[in-house]
Amino acid sequence: MRAYLVLVMPILGMSLIPALGGCQSRDGNADMSGSPDIAPAINPRPIHVLQLSGRIPKSLTTKLFVNYLTDAKDPSCFSHPAAKWGGGPNYRQEILDVTRQGESFQAQVAIDKYLPGVCNWRFQSVGAAVIKDGNASDETVVEDLVSGYLYGAKADAQGCDGTGQDDCPQKQNALDAPVIVPCVKFLYDKPMPGIKQDTVPRLFCASESSVKGAYKESHRLRSGQKTVRVDFYDLESEADPTGK
Protein backbone atom coordinates (compact mmCIF):
# COMPACT_ATOMS: atom_id res chain seq x y z
CA MET A 1 0.00 0.00 0.00
CA ARG A 2 1.45 3.38 -0.95
CA ALA A 3 1.66 6.19 1.60
CA TYR A 4 -1.90 7.46 1.41
CA LEU A 5 -2.04 8.36 5.10
CA VAL A 6 -1.79 12.00 4.10
CA LEU A 7 -5.35 11.63 2.85
CA VAL A 8 -6.69 10.54 6.19
CA MET A 9 -4.72 12.94 8.38
CA PRO A 10 -4.84 16.73 8.65
CA ILE A 11 -2.30 18.80 6.73
CA LEU A 12 0.78 19.47 8.83
CA GLY A 13 0.27 22.74 10.64
CA MET A 14 -3.47 22.84 10.04
CA SER A 15 -6.11 21.86 12.57
CA LEU A 16 -8.59 19.10 11.85
CA ILE A 17 -12.15 20.21 11.22
CA PRO A 18 -14.71 19.51 13.97
CA ALA A 19 -15.87 15.90 14.03
CA LEU A 20 -19.11 15.21 12.19
CA GLY A 21 -20.81 14.19 15.40
CA GLY A 22 -18.76 16.34 17.76
CA CYS A 23 -18.70 19.88 19.01
CA GLN A 24 -18.02 22.94 16.88
CA SER A 25 -14.82 24.92 17.40
CA ARG A 26 -15.41 28.64 17.82
CA ASP A 27 -17.75 29.78 15.04
CA GLY A 28 -17.22 26.62 13.01
CA ASN A 29 -14.14 28.08 11.34
CA ALA A 30 -10.46 27.67 12.12
CA ASP A 31 -8.80 31.11 11.94
CA MET A 32 -5.05 31.39 12.43
CA SER A 33 -4.74 34.90 11.03
CA GLY A 34 -2.05 35.88 13.52
CA SER A 35 -2.91 39.58 13.80
CA PRO A 36 -5.68 41.98 12.69
CA ASP A 37 -3.29 43.55 10.16
CA ILE A 38 -3.08 40.37 8.10
CA ALA A 39 -6.59 39.01 8.64
CA PRO A 40 -8.39 38.32 5.35
CA ALA A 41 -10.91 40.87 4.11
CA ILE A 42 -14.13 39.70 2.46
CA ASN A 43 -14.27 40.27 -1.28
CA PRO A 44 -17.49 42.28 -1.83
CA ARG A 45 -17.81 41.05 -5.43
CA PRO A 46 -16.56 37.46 -5.81
CA ILE A 47 -16.73 36.25 -9.40
CA HIS A 48 -15.31 32.72 -9.20
CA VAL A 49 -17.96 30.57 -7.51
CA LEU A 50 -17.40 26.82 -7.79
CA GLN A 51 -20.37 24.46 -7.87
CA LEU A 52 -19.57 21.10 -6.27
CA SER A 53 -21.90 18.18 -6.91
CA GLY A 54 -21.83 14.42 -6.96
CA ARG A 55 -23.14 11.25 -5.39
CA ILE A 56 -22.70 9.67 -1.98
CA PRO A 57 -24.31 6.42 -0.74
CA LYS A 58 -26.70 6.49 2.19
CA SER A 59 -24.21 4.58 4.35
CA LEU A 60 -21.73 7.49 4.25
CA THR A 61 -22.01 10.96 5.72
CA THR A 62 -19.64 13.74 4.79
CA LYS A 63 -18.82 17.25 5.93
CA LEU A 64 -17.06 19.35 3.28
CA PHE A 65 -14.59 22.06 4.25
CA VAL A 66 -12.60 24.71 2.39
CA ASN A 67 -9.13 26.05 3.20
CA TYR A 68 -7.84 29.54 2.39
CA LEU A 69 -4.26 30.50 3.16
CA THR A 70 -1.52 33.09 2.71
CA ASP A 71 1.44 32.84 0.37
CA ALA A 72 3.23 36.20 0.64
CA LYS A 73 6.87 36.39 1.71
CA ASP A 74 6.19 38.79 4.60
CA PRO A 75 7.19 36.86 7.78
CA SER A 76 4.03 38.04 9.57
CA CYS A 77 2.01 36.06 7.02
CA PHE A 78 3.73 32.85 8.15
CA SER A 79 3.08 32.81 11.88
CA HIS A 80 0.99 29.67 12.28
CA PRO A 81 2.17 28.49 15.73
CA ALA A 82 1.51 24.78 15.12
CA ALA A 83 3.50 24.50 11.90
CA LYS A 84 6.14 21.77 11.92
CA TRP A 85 9.10 24.07 11.28
CA GLY A 86 8.03 26.86 13.64
CA GLY A 87 5.85 28.99 11.40
CA GLY A 88 3.60 28.13 8.48
CA PRO A 89 1.07 29.99 6.32
CA ASN A 90 -1.81 31.56 8.18
CA TYR A 91 -5.09 30.05 7.10
CA ARG A 92 -8.83 29.83 7.47
CA GLN A 93 -10.76 26.57 7.40
CA GLU A 94 -14.52 26.84 6.90
CA ILE A 95 -17.35 24.30 6.82
CA LEU A 96 -19.39 24.37 3.62
CA ASP A 97 -23.17 24.26 3.45
CA VAL A 98 -24.12 21.00 1.76
CA THR A 99 -27.53 20.22 0.29
CA ARG A 100 -28.21 16.50 0.13
CA GLN A 101 -31.13 14.75 -1.54
CA GLY A 102 -31.03 10.97 -1.54
CA GLU A 103 -27.65 9.97 -2.91
CA SER A 104 -26.92 13.36 -4.50
CA PHE A 105 -25.30 16.41 -2.93
CA GLN A 106 -24.45 19.98 -3.88
CA ALA A 107 -22.32 22.73 -2.36
CA GLN A 108 -20.89 26.11 -3.38
CA VAL A 109 -17.38 27.50 -2.83
CA ALA A 110 -16.41 31.12 -3.41
CA ILE A 111 -12.86 30.68 -4.71
CA ASP A 112 -12.15 34.43 -4.44
CA LYS A 113 -14.09 34.89 -1.18
CA TYR A 114 -11.24 36.97 0.30
CA LEU A 115 -9.27 39.87 -1.11
CA PRO A 116 -5.55 39.07 -1.51
CA GLY A 117 -4.40 41.87 0.80
CA VAL A 118 -0.82 42.17 2.03
CA CYS A 119 -0.55 38.39 2.59
CA ASN A 120 -2.05 37.31 -0.75
CA TRP A 121 -4.91 35.28 0.73
CA ARG A 122 -6.05 32.63 -1.74
CA PHE A 123 -8.11 29.48 -2.07
CA GLN A 124 -6.10 26.36 -1.27
CA SER A 125 -8.36 23.29 -1.26
CA VAL A 126 -11.64 21.54 -0.56
CA GLY A 127 -11.64 18.40 1.57
CA ALA A 128 -14.09 16.14 3.36
CA ALA A 129 -14.55 14.35 6.65
CA VAL A 130 -16.35 11.03 6.14
CA ILE A 131 -18.04 8.61 8.55
CA LYS A 132 -19.86 5.35 7.89
CA ASP A 133 -23.20 4.29 9.36
CA GLY A 134 -23.25 7.25 11.73
CA ASN A 135 -20.16 6.09 13.64
CA ALA A 136 -18.56 9.44 14.53
CA SER A 137 -15.72 7.73 16.38
CA ASP A 138 -14.45 6.29 13.08
CA GLU A 139 -13.93 9.39 10.96
CA THR A 140 -11.51 9.74 8.07
CA VAL A 141 -10.41 12.97 6.42
CA VAL A 142 -9.72 13.30 2.69
CA GLU A 143 -7.70 16.37 1.75
CA ASP A 144 -7.43 18.06 -1.65
CA LEU A 145 -10.53 16.80 -3.41
CA VAL A 146 -10.17 20.11 -5.21
CA SER A 147 -6.91 22.03 -5.02
CA GLY A 148 -6.04 25.55 -5.99
CA TYR A 149 -2.92 25.03 -8.04
CA LEU A 150 -4.01 27.04 -11.05
CA TYR A 151 -2.31 25.87 -14.23
CA GLY A 152 -0.47 28.05 -16.69
CA ALA A 153 -0.40 27.91 -20.47
CA LYS A 154 1.86 24.84 -20.58
CA ALA A 155 -0.69 22.50 -18.99
CA ASP A 156 -2.37 20.05 -21.32
CA ALA A 157 -6.02 19.00 -21.23
CA GLN A 158 -5.35 16.54 -18.42
CA GLY A 159 -3.57 19.09 -16.26
CA CYS A 160 -0.07 17.71 -16.81
CA ASP A 161 2.65 20.25 -17.48
CA GLY A 162 5.60 17.93 -18.06
CA THR A 163 7.42 18.80 -14.84
CA GLY A 164 6.94 15.35 -13.33
CA GLN A 165 5.22 16.82 -10.29
CA ASP A 166 1.60 16.34 -11.34
CA ASP A 167 1.06 12.69 -10.45
CA CYS A 168 -1.13 12.26 -13.53
CA PRO A 169 -3.69 10.91 -14.06
CA GLN A 170 -4.58 10.92 -10.36
CA LYS A 171 -4.55 14.73 -10.21
CA GLN A 172 -5.83 16.62 -13.22
CA ASN A 173 -8.03 19.53 -14.25
CA ALA A 174 -10.14 17.98 -17.02
CA LEU A 175 -13.86 18.31 -16.26
CA ASP A 176 -15.00 15.18 -18.12
CA ALA A 177 -14.02 12.83 -15.26
CA PRO A 178 -15.27 13.06 -11.66
CA VAL A 179 -13.09 12.90 -8.60
CA ILE A 180 -13.53 9.40 -7.13
CA VAL A 181 -13.49 8.79 -3.37
CA PRO A 182 -13.56 5.01 -2.73
CA CYS A 183 -14.10 4.24 0.98
CA VAL A 184 -13.58 0.91 2.73
CA LYS A 185 -12.93 -0.54 6.18
CA PHE A 186 -9.27 -1.51 6.40
CA LEU A 187 -7.00 -2.93 9.07
CA TYR A 188 -3.81 -0.91 8.89
CA ASP A 189 -1.46 -3.01 11.00
CA LYS A 190 1.91 -2.17 9.49
CA PRO A 191 4.32 -0.62 11.99
CA MET A 192 5.14 3.04 11.49
CA PRO A 193 7.14 5.26 13.86
CA GLY A 194 4.85 7.21 16.15
CA ILE A 195 1.63 5.66 14.80
CA LYS A 196 -0.32 3.18 16.87
CA GLN A 197 -1.19 0.01 15.01
CA ASP A 198 -4.87 -0.77 14.47
CA THR A 199 -6.51 -3.72 16.18
CA VAL A 200 -9.88 -3.30 14.44
CA PRO A 201 -10.61 -2.15 10.87
CA ARG A 202 -10.99 1.60 10.38
CA LEU A 203 -12.61 3.56 7.58
CA PHE A 204 -10.21 4.73 4.90
CA CYS A 205 -11.05 6.68 1.77
CA ALA A 206 -8.78 6.87 -1.28
CA SER A 207 -6.67 3.98 0.02
CA GLU A 208 -4.82 2.25 -2.81
CA SER A 209 -5.32 -1.09 -1.13
CA SER A 210 -9.06 -0.75 -1.67
CA VAL A 211 -9.10 -0.12 -5.41
CA LYS A 212 -8.28 -2.00 -8.60
CA GLY A 213 -7.12 0.69 -11.00
CA ALA A 214 -6.01 4.27 -11.42
CA TYR A 215 -8.62 6.93 -10.82
CA LYS A 216 -8.89 10.69 -10.47
CA GLU A 217 -8.12 11.48 -6.83
CA SER A 218 -8.11 15.25 -7.00
CA HIS A 219 -9.17 18.09 -9.28
CA ARG A 220 -6.59 20.82 -9.76
CA LEU A 221 -8.64 23.89 -10.49
CA ARG A 222 -8.00 25.83 -13.66
CA SER A 223 -8.88 29.52 -13.65
CA GLY A 224 -12.51 30.07 -14.62
CA GLN A 225 -13.72 26.50 -14.05
CA LYS A 226 -17.12 26.64 -12.36
CA THR A 227 -18.16 22.99 -11.80
CA VAL A 228 -16.46 19.93 -10.31
CA ARG A 229 -18.04 16.55 -9.65
CA VAL A 230 -16.99 14.41 -6.66
CA ASP A 231 -18.38 10.87 -6.27
CA PHE A 232 -18.11 8.92 -2.99
CA TYR A 233 -18.39 5.11 -2.91
CA ASP A 234 -18.78 2.59 -0.09
CA LEU A 235 -16.84 -0.39 -1.44
CA GLU A 236 -18.33 -2.72 1.16
CA SER A 237 -21.73 -2.42 -0.48
CA GLU A 238 -21.05 -1.00 -3.95
CA ALA A 239 -19.09 -2.04 -7.00
CA ASP A 240 -15.62 -0.56 -7.30
CA PRO A 241 -15.83 2.22 -9.92
CA THR A 242 -12.10 1.93 -10.58
CA GLY A 243 -12.31 -1.72 -11.60
CA LYS A 244 -11.30 -2.77 -15.09
CSV table of C-alpha atoms in Angstrom, one decimal:
chain,number,residue,atom,x,y,z
A,1,MET,CA,0.0,0.0,0.0
A,2,ARG,CA,1.4,3.4,-0.9
A,3,ALA,CA,1.7,6.2,1.6
A,4,TYR,CA,-1.9,7.5,1.4
A,5,LEU,CA,-2.0,8.4,5.1
A,6,VAL,CA,-1.8,12.0,4.1
A,7,LEU,CA,-5.3,11.6,2.9
A,8,VAL,CA,-6.7,10.5,6.2
A,9,MET,CA,-4.7,12.9,8.4
A,10,PRO,CA,-4.8,16.7,8.7
A,11,ILE,CA,-2.3,18.8,6.7
A,12,LEU,CA,0.8,19.5,8.8
A,13,GLY,CA,0.3,22.7,10.6
A,14,MET,CA,-3.5,22.8,10.0
A,15,SER,CA,-6.1,21.9,12.6
A,16,LEU,CA,-8.6,19.1,11.9
A,17,ILE,CA,-12.1,20.2,11.2
A,18,PRO,CA,-14.7,19.5,14.0
A,19,ALA,CA,-15.9,15.9,14.0
A,20,LEU,CA,-19.1,15.2,12.2
A,21,GLY,CA,-20.8,14.2,15.4
A,22,GLY,CA,-18.8,16.3,17.8
A,23,CYS,CA,-18.7,19.9,19.0
A,24,GLN,CA,-18.0,22.9,16.9
A,25,SER,CA,-14.8,24.9,17.4
A,26,ARG,CA,-15.4,28.6,17.8
A,27,ASP,CA,-17.8,29.8,15.0
A,28,GLY,CA,-17.2,26.6,13.0
A,29,ASN,CA,-14.1,28.1,11.3
A,30,ALA,CA,-10.5,27.7,12.1
A,31,ASP,CA,-8.8,31.1,11.9
A,32,MET,CA,-5.0,31.4,12.4
A,33,SER,CA,-4.7,34.9,11.0
A,34,GLY,CA,-2.1,35.9,13.5
A,35,SER,CA,-2.9,39.6,13.8
A,36,PRO,CA,-5.7,42.0,12.7
A,37,ASP,CA,-3.3,43.6,10.2
A,38,ILE,CA,-3.1,40.4,8.1
A,39,ALA,CA,-6.6,39.0,8.6
A,40,PRO,CA,-8.4,38.3,5.4
A,41,ALA,CA,-10.9,40.9,4.1
A,42,ILE,CA,-14.1,39.7,2.5
A,43,ASN,CA,-14.3,40.3,-1.3
A,44,PRO,CA,-17.5,42.3,-1.8
A,45,ARG,CA,-17.8,41.1,-5.4
A,46,PRO,CA,-16.6,37.5,-5.8
A,47,ILE,CA,-16.7,36.3,-9.4
A,48,HIS,CA,-15.3,32.7,-9.2
A,49,VAL,CA,-18.0,30.6,-7.5
A,50,LEU,CA,-17.4,26.8,-7.8
A,51,GLN,CA,-20.4,24.5,-7.9
A,52,LEU,CA,-19.6,21.1,-6.3
A,53,SER,CA,-21.9,18.2,-6.9
A,54,GLY,CA,-21.8,14.4,-7.0
A,55,ARG,CA,-23.1,11.2,-5.4
A,56,ILE,CA,-22.7,9.7,-2.0
A,57,PRO,CA,-24.3,6.4,-0.7
A,58,LYS,CA,-26.7,6.5,2.2
A,59,SER,CA,-24.2,4.6,4.4
A,60,LEU,CA,-21.7,7.5,4.2
A,61,THR,CA,-22.0,11.0,5.7
A,62,THR,CA,-19.6,13.7,4.8
A,63,LYS,CA,-18.8,17.2,5.9
A,64,LEU,CA,-17.1,19.4,3.3
A,65,PHE,CA,-14.6,22.1,4.2
A,66,VAL,CA,-12.6,24.7,2.4
A,67,ASN,CA,-9.1,26.1,3.2
A,68,TYR,CA,-7.8,29.5,2.4
A,69,LEU,CA,-4.3,30.5,3.2
A,70,THR,CA,-1.5,33.1,2.7
A,71,ASP,CA,1.4,32.8,0.4
A,72,ALA,CA,3.2,36.2,0.6
A,73,LYS,CA,6.9,36.4,1.7
A,74,ASP,CA,6.2,38.8,4.6
A,75,PRO,CA,7.2,36.9,7.8
A,76,SER,CA,4.0,38.0,9.6
A,77,CYS,CA,2.0,36.1,7.0
A,78,PHE,CA,3.7,32.9,8.1
A,79,SER,CA,3.1,32.8,11.9
A,80,HIS,CA,1.0,29.7,12.3
A,81,PRO,CA,2.2,28.5,15.7
A,82,ALA,CA,1.5,24.8,15.1
A,83,ALA,CA,3.5,24.5,11.9
A,84,LYS,CA,6.1,21.8,11.9
A,85,TRP,CA,9.1,24.1,11.3
A,86,GLY,CA,8.0,26.9,13.6
A,87,GLY,CA,5.9,29.0,11.4
A,88,GLY,CA,3.6,28.1,8.5
A,89,PRO,CA,1.1,30.0,6.3
A,90,ASN,CA,-1.8,31.6,8.2
A,91,TYR,CA,-5.1,30.0,7.1
A,92,ARG,CA,-8.8,29.8,7.5
A,93,GLN,CA,-10.8,26.6,7.4
A,94,GLU,CA,-14.5,26.8,6.9
A,95,ILE,CA,-17.4,24.3,6.8
A,96,LEU,CA,-19.4,24.4,3.6
A,97,ASP,CA,-23.2,24.3,3.5
A,98,VAL,CA,-24.1,21.0,1.8
A,99,THR,CA,-27.5,20.2,0.3
A,100,ARG,CA,-28.2,16.5,0.1
A,101,GLN,CA,-31.1,14.7,-1.5
A,102,GLY,CA,-31.0,11.0,-1.5
A,103,GLU,CA,-27.6,10.0,-2.9
A,104,SER,CA,-26.9,13.4,-4.5
A,105,PHE,CA,-25.3,16.4,-2.9
A,106,GLN,CA,-24.4,20.0,-3.9
A,107,ALA,CA,-22.3,22.7,-2.4
A,108,GLN,CA,-20.9,26.1,-3.4
A,109,VAL,CA,-17.4,27.5,-2.8
A,110,ALA,CA,-16.4,31.1,-3.4
A,111,ILE,CA,-12.9,30.7,-4.7
A,112,ASP,CA,-12.2,34.4,-4.4
A,113,LYS,CA,-14.1,34.9,-1.2
A,114,TYR,CA,-11.2,37.0,0.3
A,115,LEU,CA,-9.3,39.9,-1.1
A,116,PRO,CA,-5.6,39.1,-1.5
A,117,GLY,CA,-4.4,41.9,0.8
A,118,VAL,CA,-0.8,42.2,2.0
A,119,CYS,CA,-0.5,38.4,2.6
A,120,ASN,CA,-2.1,37.3,-0.7
A,121,TRP,CA,-4.9,35.3,0.7
A,122,ARG,CA,-6.0,32.6,-1.7
A,123,PHE,CA,-8.1,29.5,-2.1
A,124,GLN,CA,-6.1,26.4,-1.3
A,125,SER,CA,-8.4,23.3,-1.3
A,126,VAL,CA,-11.6,21.5,-0.6
A,127,GLY,CA,-11.6,18.4,1.6
A,128,ALA,CA,-14.1,16.1,3.4
A,129,ALA,CA,-14.6,14.3,6.7
A,130,VAL,CA,-16.4,11.0,6.1
A,131,ILE,CA,-18.0,8.6,8.6
A,132,LYS,CA,-19.9,5.3,7.9
A,133,ASP,CA,-23.2,4.3,9.4
A,134,GLY,CA,-23.2,7.3,11.7
A,135,ASN,CA,-20.2,6.1,13.6
A,136,ALA,CA,-18.6,9.4,14.5
A,137,SER,CA,-15.7,7.7,16.4
A,138,ASP,CA,-14.4,6.3,13.1
A,139,GLU,CA,-13.9,9.4,11.0
A,140,THR,CA,-11.5,9.7,8.1
A,141,VAL,CA,-10.4,13.0,6.4
A,142,VAL,CA,-9.7,13.3,2.7
A,143,GLU,CA,-7.7,16.4,1.7
A,144,ASP,CA,-7.4,18.1,-1.6
A,145,LEU,CA,-10.5,16.8,-3.4
A,146,VAL,CA,-10.2,20.1,-5.2
A,147,SER,CA,-6.9,22.0,-5.0
A,148,GLY,CA,-6.0,25.6,-6.0
A,149,TYR,CA,-2.9,25.0,-8.0
A,150,LEU,CA,-4.0,27.0,-11.1
A,151,TYR,CA,-2.3,25.9,-14.2
A,152,GLY,CA,-0.5,28.0,-16.7
A,153,ALA,CA,-0.4,27.9,-20.5
A,154,LYS,CA,1.9,24.8,-20.6
A,155,ALA,CA,-0.7,22.5,-19.0
A,156,ASP,CA,-2.4,20.0,-21.3
A,157,ALA,CA,-6.0,19.0,-21.2
A,158,GLN,CA,-5.4,16.5,-18.4
A,159,GLY,CA,-3.6,19.1,-16.3
A,160,CYS,CA,-0.1,17.7,-16.8
A,161,ASP,CA,2.6,20.3,-17.5
A,162,GLY,CA,5.6,17.9,-18.1
A,163,THR,CA,7.4,18.8,-14.8
A,164,GLY,CA,6.9,15.3,-13.3
A,165,GLN,CA,5.2,16.8,-10.3
A,166,ASP,CA,1.6,16.3,-11.3
A,167,ASP,CA,1.1,12.7,-10.4
A,168,CYS,CA,-1.1,12.3,-13.5
A,169,PRO,CA,-3.7,10.9,-14.1
A,170,GLN,CA,-4.6,10.9,-10.4
A,171,LYS,CA,-4.5,14.7,-10.2
A,172,GLN,CA,-5.8,16.6,-13.2
A,173,ASN,CA,-8.0,19.5,-14.3
A,174,ALA,CA,-10.1,18.0,-17.0
A,175,LEU,CA,-13.9,18.3,-16.3
A,176,ASP,CA,-15.0,15.2,-18.1
A,177,ALA,CA,-14.0,12.8,-15.3
A,178,PRO,CA,-15.3,13.1,-11.7
A,179,VAL,CA,-13.1,12.9,-8.6
A,180,ILE,CA,-13.5,9.4,-7.1
A,181,VAL,CA,-13.5,8.8,-3.4
A,182,PRO,CA,-13.6,5.0,-2.7
A,183,CYS,CA,-14.1,4.2,1.0
A,184,VAL,CA,-13.6,0.9,2.7
A,185,LYS,CA,-12.9,-0.5,6.2
A,186,PHE,CA,-9.3,-1.5,6.4
A,187,LEU,CA,-7.0,-2.9,9.1
A,188,TYR,CA,-3.8,-0.9,8.9
A,189,ASP,CA,-1.5,-3.0,11.0
A,190,LYS,CA,1.9,-2.2,9.5
A,191,PRO,CA,4.3,-0.6,12.0
A,192,MET,CA,5.1,3.0,11.5
A,193,PRO,CA,7.1,5.3,13.9
A,194,GLY,CA,4.8,7.2,16.2
A,195,ILE,CA,1.6,5.7,14.8
A,196,LYS,CA,-0.3,3.2,16.9
A,197,GLN,CA,-1.2,0.0,15.0
A,198,ASP,CA,-4.9,-0.8,14.5
A,199,THR,CA,-6.5,-3.7,16.2
A,200,VAL,CA,-9.9,-3.3,14.4
A,201,PRO,CA,-10.6,-2.2,10.9
A,202,ARG,CA,-11.0,1.6,10.4
A,203,LEU,CA,-12.6,3.6,7.6
A,204,PHE,CA,-10.2,4.7,4.9
A,205,CYS,CA,-11.1,6.7,1.8
A,206,ALA,CA,-8.8,6.9,-1.3
A,207,SER,CA,-6.7,4.0,0.0
A,208,GLU,CA,-4.8,2.3,-2.8
A,209,SER,CA,-5.3,-1.1,-1.1
A,210,SER,CA,-9.1,-0.7,-1.7
A,211,VAL,CA,-9.1,-0.1,-5.4
A,212,LYS,CA,-8.3,-2.0,-8.6
A,213,GLY,CA,-7.1,0.7,-11.0
A,214,ALA,CA,-6.0,4.3,-11.4
A,215,TYR,CA,-8.6,6.9,-10.8
A,216,LYS,CA,-8.9,10.7,-10.5
A,217,GLU,CA,-8.1,11.5,-6.8
A,218,SER,CA,-8.1,15.3,-7.0
A,219,HIS,CA,-9.2,18.1,-9.3
A,220,ARG,CA,-6.6,20.8,-9.8
A,221,LEU,CA,-8.6,23.9,-10.5
A,222,ARG,CA,-8.0,25.8,-13.7
A,223,SER,CA,-8.9,29.5,-13.6
A,224,GLY,CA,-12.5,30.1,-14.6
A,225,GLN,CA,-13.7,26.5,-14.0
A,226,LYS,CA,-17.1,26.6,-12.4
A,227,THR,CA,-18.2,23.0,-11.8
A,228,VAL,CA,-16.5,19.9,-10.3
A,229,ARG,CA,-18.0,16.5,-9.6
A,230,VAL,CA,-17.0,14.4,-6.7
A,231,ASP,CA,-18.4,10.9,-6.3
A,232,PHE,CA,-18.1,8.9,-3.0
A,233,TYR,CA,-18.4,5.1,-2.9
A,234,ASP,CA,-18.8,2.6,-0.1
A,235,LEU,CA,-16.8,-0.4,-1.4
A,236,GLU,CA,-18.3,-2.7,1.2
A,237,SER,CA,-21.7,-2.4,-0.5
A,238,GLU,CA,-21.0,-1.0,-4.0
A,239,ALA,CA,-19.1,-2.0,-7.0
A,240,ASP,CA,-15.6,-0.6,-7.3
A,241,PRO,CA,-15.8,2.2,-9.9
A,242,THR,CA,-12.1,1.9,-10.6
A,243,GLY,CA,-12.3,-1.7,-11.6
A,244,LYS,CA,-11.3,-2.8,-15.1
